[in-house]
Coordinates of C-alpha atoms and ligand atoms in Angstrom, one line a residue:
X1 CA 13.9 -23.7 33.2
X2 CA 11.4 -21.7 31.5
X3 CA 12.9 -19.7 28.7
X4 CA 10.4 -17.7 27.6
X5 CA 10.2 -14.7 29.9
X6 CA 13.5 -14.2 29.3
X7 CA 13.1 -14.4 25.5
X8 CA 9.9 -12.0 25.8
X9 CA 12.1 -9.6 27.5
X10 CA 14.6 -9.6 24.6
X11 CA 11.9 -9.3 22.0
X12 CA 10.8 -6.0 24.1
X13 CA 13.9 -4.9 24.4
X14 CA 14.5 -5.3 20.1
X15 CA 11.5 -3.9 19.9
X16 CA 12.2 -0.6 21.6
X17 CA 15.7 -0.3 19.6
X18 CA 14.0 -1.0 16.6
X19 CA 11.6 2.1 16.8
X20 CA 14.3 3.8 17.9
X21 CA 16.6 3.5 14.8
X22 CA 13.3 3.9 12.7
X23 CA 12.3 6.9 14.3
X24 CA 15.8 8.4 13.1
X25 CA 15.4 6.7 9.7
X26 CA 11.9 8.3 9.3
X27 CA 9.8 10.0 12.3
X28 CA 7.1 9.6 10.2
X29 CA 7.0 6.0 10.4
X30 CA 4.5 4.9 13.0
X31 CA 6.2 2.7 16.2
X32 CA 6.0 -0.9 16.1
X33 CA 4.2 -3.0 18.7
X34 CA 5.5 -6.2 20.4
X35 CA 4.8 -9.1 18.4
X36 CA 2.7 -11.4 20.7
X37 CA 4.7 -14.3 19.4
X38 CA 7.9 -14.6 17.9
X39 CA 9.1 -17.9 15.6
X40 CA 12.6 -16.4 14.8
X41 CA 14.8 -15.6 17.4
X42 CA 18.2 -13.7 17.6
X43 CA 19.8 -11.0 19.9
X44 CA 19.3 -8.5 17.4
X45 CA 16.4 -9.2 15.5
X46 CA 13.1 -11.6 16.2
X47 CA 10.8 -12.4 13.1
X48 CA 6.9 -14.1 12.7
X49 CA 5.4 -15.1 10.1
X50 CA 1.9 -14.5 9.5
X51 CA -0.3 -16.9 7.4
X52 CA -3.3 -15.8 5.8
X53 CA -5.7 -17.3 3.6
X54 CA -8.7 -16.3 1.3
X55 CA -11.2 -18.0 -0.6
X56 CA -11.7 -16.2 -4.4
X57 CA -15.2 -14.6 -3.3
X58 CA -13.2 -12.9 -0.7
X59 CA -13.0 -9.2 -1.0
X60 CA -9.5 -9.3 0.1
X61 CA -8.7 -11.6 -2.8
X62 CA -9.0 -8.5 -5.0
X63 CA -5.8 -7.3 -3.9
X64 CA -3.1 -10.0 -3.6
X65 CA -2.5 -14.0 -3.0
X66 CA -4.9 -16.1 -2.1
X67 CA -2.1 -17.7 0.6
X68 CA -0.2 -14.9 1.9
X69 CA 2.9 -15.5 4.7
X70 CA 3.1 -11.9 5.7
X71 CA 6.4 -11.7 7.4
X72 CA 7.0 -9.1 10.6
X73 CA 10.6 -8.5 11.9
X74 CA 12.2 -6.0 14.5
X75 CA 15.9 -5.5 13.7
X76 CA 18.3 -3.7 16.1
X77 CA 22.0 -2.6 16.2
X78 CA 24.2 0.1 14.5
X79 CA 24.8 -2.4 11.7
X80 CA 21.4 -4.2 11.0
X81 CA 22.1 -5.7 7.8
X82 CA 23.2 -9.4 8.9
X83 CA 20.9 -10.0 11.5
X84 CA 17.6 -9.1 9.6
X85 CA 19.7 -11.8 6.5
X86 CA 19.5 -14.0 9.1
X87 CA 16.0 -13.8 10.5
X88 CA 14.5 -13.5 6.9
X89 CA 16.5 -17.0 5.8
X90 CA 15.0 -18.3 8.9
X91 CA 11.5 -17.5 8.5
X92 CA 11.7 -18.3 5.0
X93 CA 12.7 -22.3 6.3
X94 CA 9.7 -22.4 7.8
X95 CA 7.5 -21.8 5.3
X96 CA 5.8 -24.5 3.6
X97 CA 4.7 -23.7 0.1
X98 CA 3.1 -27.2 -0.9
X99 CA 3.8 -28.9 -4.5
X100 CA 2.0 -26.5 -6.0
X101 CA 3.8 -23.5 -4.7
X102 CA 3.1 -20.9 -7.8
X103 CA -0.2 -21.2 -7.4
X104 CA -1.7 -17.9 -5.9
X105 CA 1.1 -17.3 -2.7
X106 CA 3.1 -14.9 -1.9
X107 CA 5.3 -14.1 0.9
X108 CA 5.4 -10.2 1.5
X109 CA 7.2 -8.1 4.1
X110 CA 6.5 -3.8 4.1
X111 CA 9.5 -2.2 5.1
X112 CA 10.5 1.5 5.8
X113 CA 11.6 2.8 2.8
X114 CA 14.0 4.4 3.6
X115 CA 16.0 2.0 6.0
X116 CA 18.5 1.0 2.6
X117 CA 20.6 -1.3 4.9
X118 CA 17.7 -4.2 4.4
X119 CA 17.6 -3.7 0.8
X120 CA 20.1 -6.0 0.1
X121 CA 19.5 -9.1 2.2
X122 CA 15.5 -8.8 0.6
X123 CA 17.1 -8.9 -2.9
X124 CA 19.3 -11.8 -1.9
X125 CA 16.4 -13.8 -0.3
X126 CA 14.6 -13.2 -3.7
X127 CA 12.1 -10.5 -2.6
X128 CA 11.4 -7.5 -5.5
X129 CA 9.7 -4.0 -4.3
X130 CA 6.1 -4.1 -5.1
X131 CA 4.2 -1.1 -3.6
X132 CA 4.9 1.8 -2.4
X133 CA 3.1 4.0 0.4
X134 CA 3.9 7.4 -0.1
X135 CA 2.7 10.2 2.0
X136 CA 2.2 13.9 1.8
X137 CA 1.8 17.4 4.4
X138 CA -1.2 19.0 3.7
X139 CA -0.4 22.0 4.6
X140 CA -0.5 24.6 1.5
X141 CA -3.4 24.8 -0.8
X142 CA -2.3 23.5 -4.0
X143 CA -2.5 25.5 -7.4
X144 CA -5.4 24.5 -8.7
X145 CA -4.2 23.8 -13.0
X146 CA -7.2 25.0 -15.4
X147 CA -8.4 22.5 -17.9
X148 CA -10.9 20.1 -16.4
X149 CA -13.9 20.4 -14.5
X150 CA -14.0 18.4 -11.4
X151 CA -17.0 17.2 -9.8
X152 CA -18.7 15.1 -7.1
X153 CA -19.9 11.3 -8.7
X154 CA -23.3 10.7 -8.8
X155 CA -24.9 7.9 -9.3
X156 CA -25.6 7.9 -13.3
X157 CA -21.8 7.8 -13.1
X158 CA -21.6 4.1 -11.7
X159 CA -21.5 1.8 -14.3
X160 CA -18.5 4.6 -16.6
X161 CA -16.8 3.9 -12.8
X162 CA -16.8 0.6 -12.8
X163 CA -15.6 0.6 -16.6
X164 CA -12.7 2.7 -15.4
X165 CA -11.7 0.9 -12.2
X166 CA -12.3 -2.4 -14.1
X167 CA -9.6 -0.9 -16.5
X168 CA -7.1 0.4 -13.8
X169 CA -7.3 -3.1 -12.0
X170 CA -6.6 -4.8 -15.0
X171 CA -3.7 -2.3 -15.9
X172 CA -1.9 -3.5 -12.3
X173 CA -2.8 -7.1 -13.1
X174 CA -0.7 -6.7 -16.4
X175 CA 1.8 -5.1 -14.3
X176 CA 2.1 -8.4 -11.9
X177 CA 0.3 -6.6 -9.2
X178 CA -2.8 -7.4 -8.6
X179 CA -4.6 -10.5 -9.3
X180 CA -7.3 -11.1 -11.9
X181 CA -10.8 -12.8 -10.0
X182 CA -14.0 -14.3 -11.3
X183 CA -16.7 -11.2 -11.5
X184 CA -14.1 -8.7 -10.9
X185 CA -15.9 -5.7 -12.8
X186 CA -18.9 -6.5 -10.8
X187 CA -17.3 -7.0 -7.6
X188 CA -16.1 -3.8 -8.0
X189 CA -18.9 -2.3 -9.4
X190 CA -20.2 -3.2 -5.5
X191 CA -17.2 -1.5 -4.1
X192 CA -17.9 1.4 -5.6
X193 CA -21.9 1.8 -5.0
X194 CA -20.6 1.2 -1.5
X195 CA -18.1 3.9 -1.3
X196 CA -20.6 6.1 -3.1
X197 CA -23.0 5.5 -0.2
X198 CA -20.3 5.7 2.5
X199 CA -19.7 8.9 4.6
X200 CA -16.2 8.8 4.8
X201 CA -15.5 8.1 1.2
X202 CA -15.3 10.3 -1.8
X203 CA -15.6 10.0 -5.8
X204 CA -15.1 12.7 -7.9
X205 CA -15.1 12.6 -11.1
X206 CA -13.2 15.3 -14.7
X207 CA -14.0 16.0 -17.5
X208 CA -13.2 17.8 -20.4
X209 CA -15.6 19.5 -23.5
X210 CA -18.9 17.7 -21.3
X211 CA -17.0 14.1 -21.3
X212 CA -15.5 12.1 -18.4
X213 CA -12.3 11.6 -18.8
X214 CA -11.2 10.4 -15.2
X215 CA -11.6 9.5 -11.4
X216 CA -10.1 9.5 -8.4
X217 CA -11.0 7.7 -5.0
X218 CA -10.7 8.4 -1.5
X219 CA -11.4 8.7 2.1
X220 CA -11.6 11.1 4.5
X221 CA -9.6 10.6 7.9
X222 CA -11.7 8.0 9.9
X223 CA -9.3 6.1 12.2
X224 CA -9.3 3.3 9.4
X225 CA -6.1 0.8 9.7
X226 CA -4.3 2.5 7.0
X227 CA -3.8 5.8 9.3
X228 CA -2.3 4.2 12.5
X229 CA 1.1 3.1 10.1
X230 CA 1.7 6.7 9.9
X231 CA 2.9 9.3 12.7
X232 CA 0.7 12.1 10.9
X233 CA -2.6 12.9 12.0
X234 CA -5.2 13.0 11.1
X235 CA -4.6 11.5 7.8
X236 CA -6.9 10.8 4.3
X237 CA -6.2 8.2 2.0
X238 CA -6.4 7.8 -2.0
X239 CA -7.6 4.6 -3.1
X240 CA -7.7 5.3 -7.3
X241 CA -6.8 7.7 -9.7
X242 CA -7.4 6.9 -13.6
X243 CA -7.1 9.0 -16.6
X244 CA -8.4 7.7 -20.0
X245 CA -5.0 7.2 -21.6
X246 CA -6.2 10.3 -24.6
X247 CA -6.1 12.8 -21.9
X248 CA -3.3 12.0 -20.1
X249 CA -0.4 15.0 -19.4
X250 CA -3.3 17.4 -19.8
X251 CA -3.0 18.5 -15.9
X252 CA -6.1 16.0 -15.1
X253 CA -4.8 13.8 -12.9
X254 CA -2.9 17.2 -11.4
X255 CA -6.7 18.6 -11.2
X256 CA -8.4 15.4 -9.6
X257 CA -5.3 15.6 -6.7
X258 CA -5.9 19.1 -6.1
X259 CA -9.3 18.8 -5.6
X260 CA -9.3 15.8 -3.6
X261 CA -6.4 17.6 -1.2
X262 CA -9.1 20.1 -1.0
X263 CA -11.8 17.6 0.3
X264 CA -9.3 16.5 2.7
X265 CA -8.2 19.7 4.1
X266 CA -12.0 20.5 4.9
X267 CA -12.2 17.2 7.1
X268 CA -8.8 18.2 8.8
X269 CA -6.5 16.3 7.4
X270 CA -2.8 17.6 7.8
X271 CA -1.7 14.1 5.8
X272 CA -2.5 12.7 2.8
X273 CA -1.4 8.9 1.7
X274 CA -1.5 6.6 -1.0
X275 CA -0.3 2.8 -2.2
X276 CA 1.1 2.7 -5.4
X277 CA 3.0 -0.2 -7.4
X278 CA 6.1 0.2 -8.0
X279 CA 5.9 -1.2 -12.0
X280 CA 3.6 1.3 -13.1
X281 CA 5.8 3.7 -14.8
X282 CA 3.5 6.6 -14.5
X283 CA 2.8 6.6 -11.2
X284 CA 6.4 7.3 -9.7
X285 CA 7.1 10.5 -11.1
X286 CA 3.2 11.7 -11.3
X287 CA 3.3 11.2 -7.4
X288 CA 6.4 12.4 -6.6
X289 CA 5.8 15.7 -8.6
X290 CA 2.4 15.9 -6.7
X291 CA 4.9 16.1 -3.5
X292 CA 4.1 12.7 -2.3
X293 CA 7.3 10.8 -0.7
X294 CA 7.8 6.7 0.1
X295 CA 7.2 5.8 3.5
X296 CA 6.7 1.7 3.3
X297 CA 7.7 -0.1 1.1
X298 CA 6.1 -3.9 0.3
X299 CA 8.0 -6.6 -0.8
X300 CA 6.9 -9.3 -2.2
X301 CA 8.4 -13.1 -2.8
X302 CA 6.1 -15.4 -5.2
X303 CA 7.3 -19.5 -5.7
X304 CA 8.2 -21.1 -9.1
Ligands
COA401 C1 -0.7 8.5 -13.5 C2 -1.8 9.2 -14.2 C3 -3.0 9.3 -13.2 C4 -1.4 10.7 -14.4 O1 -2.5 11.4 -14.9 P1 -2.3 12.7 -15.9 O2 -3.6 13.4 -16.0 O3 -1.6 12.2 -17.2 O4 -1.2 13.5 -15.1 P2 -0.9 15.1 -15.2 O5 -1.0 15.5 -16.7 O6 -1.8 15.8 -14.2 O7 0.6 15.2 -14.8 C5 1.2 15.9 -13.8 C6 2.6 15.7 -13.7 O8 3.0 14.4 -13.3 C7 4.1 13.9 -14.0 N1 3.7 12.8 -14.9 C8 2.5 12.4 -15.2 N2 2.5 11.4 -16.1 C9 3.8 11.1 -16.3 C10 4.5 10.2 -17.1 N3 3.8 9.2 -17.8 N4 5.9 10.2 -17.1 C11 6.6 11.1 -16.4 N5 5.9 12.1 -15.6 C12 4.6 12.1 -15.6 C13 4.6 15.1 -14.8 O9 5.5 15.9 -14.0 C14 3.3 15.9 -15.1 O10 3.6 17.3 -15.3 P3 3.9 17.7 -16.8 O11 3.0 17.0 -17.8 O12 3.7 19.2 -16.7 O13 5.4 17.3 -17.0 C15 -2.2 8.6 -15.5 O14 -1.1 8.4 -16.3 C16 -3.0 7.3 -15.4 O15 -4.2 7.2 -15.3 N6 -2.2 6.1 -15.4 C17 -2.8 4.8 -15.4 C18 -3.4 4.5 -14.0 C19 -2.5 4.9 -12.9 O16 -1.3 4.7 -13.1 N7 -3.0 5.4 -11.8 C20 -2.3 5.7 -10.7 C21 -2.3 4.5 -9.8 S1 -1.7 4.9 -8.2

């Protein structure tokens, strides 16, 4: 007999209960689809495991493992917490890691934030929360704090850009976020011409007494993969924010967000969203003062 109709139907059916229980968790939380194929299978939850892998010249490189197993579950039932144990120990089995298994892999799973019953069984399996996307309504202008004069970039302000970005990315590699990679300041030195050229992107740039003294990066609602995880549309998205450390809690950072809620307003944004990591002690309470709130949260497993 051939089982798999009958296990496709169960995975629909999870499916459906599964958006259903999120929706109550958090309606801002985009629904999930069907996964086309499913290599954990209970009654109340189905898991897959995605493997993806990138060479070092690869852009996506930048911004985590090299050898990703990106891990997708739909959990049902009034009492989740066992079955998602269960389907996360099972996908786990199935993964591979090779004798070298530190080396540049990570398994990673992003999870509502705030569904706390799979907190637990992630901490058991030996996952730890590593970024966070939080997301704000745009729907009051924000006070605008004196202080700093904000400003479109131009191009004479590339190469003091890719200084700063260079500095922020190594700040999260410190932090055990992101990776460090050959040529990285002028890989993202590219990135940033790029954005600077781009439509949909913006740079703008404070300063204070003539000097710049920080940036922030963004993009303007443009059906990019980053608004469909969100219920909230349409929907902009900060990439950067960086304050040379002398001017910090000076109201710059508060300035650059202001302005750049301002930019996003004006291309009819009603949502505003943002990934940061969750072991940069600055950025927790900077966003959540700005009225930014978690949404996902990824979780990350690396091998010793
Ligand atoms: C996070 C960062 C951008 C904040 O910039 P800033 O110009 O210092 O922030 P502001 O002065 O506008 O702070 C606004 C409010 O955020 C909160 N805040 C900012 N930094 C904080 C900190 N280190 N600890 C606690 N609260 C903080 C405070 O409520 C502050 O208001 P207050 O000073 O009146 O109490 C800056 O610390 C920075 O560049 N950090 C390194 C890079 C980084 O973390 N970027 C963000 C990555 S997502």
């Amino acid at each position: 007999m051939n089982e798999k109709p009958e296990l496709d139907r169960i995975a629909t059916r999870l499916t459906a209960d599964h958006n259903l229980r999120m929706r109550r968790i958090d309606p801002r939380i985009a629904p999930a689809p069907v996964m086309p194929e499913h290599h954990v299978q209970g009654t109340l939850a189905v898991g897959r495991i995605l493997e993806q892998r990138y060479d070092e010249s690869a852009y996506a490189s930048l911004w985590g493992a090299l050898r990703r197993y990106v891990l997708h579950i739909r959990v049902a039932g009034p009492d989740p917490s066992p079955a998602f144990d269960k389907v996360v120990g099972g996908l786990l089995d199935r993964i591979d890691a090779g004798p070298d298994r530190g080396a540049d892999q990570a398994v990673t799973l992003t999870w509502p934030s705030l569904d706390i019953a799979c907190v637990a069984p992630l901490v058991r399996h030996g996952f730890a929360p590593l970024t966070s996307l939080v997301v704000k309504e745009l729907h009051r202008p924000d006070d605008l704090p004196g202080g700093a004069i904000v400003r479109s970039a131009q191009r004479d302000d590339l190469e003091w850009l890719a200084d700063q970005a260079h500095r922020l990315h190594r700040f999260e590699n410190q932090l055990g976020v992101l990776p460090d990679r050959p040529a990285l300041r002028a890989r993202l030195h590219t990135e940033l011409a790029e954005a600077m050229a781009d439509e949909n992107c913006f740079i703008l740039v404070a300063s204070t007494d003539k000097a710049p003294v920080g940036f922030i990066q963004g993009q303007v609602p443009s059906g990019a993969w980053i608004e469909q995880q969100i219920t909230m549309a349409p929907a902009g998205y900060l990439s950067r924010l960086f304050i040379e450390p002398a001017a910090r809690r000076k109201s710059v950072g508060r300035s650059l967000v202001a302005a750049a809620h301002d930019i996003l307003r004006g291309h009819g944004a009603t949502a505003v969203m943002l990934h940061h990591s969750l072991h940069n002690p600055f950025a927790a309470p900077f966003w959540a003062e700005s009225g930014y709130r978690p949404t996902l949260t990824t979780w990350s497993k690396r091998f010793h």
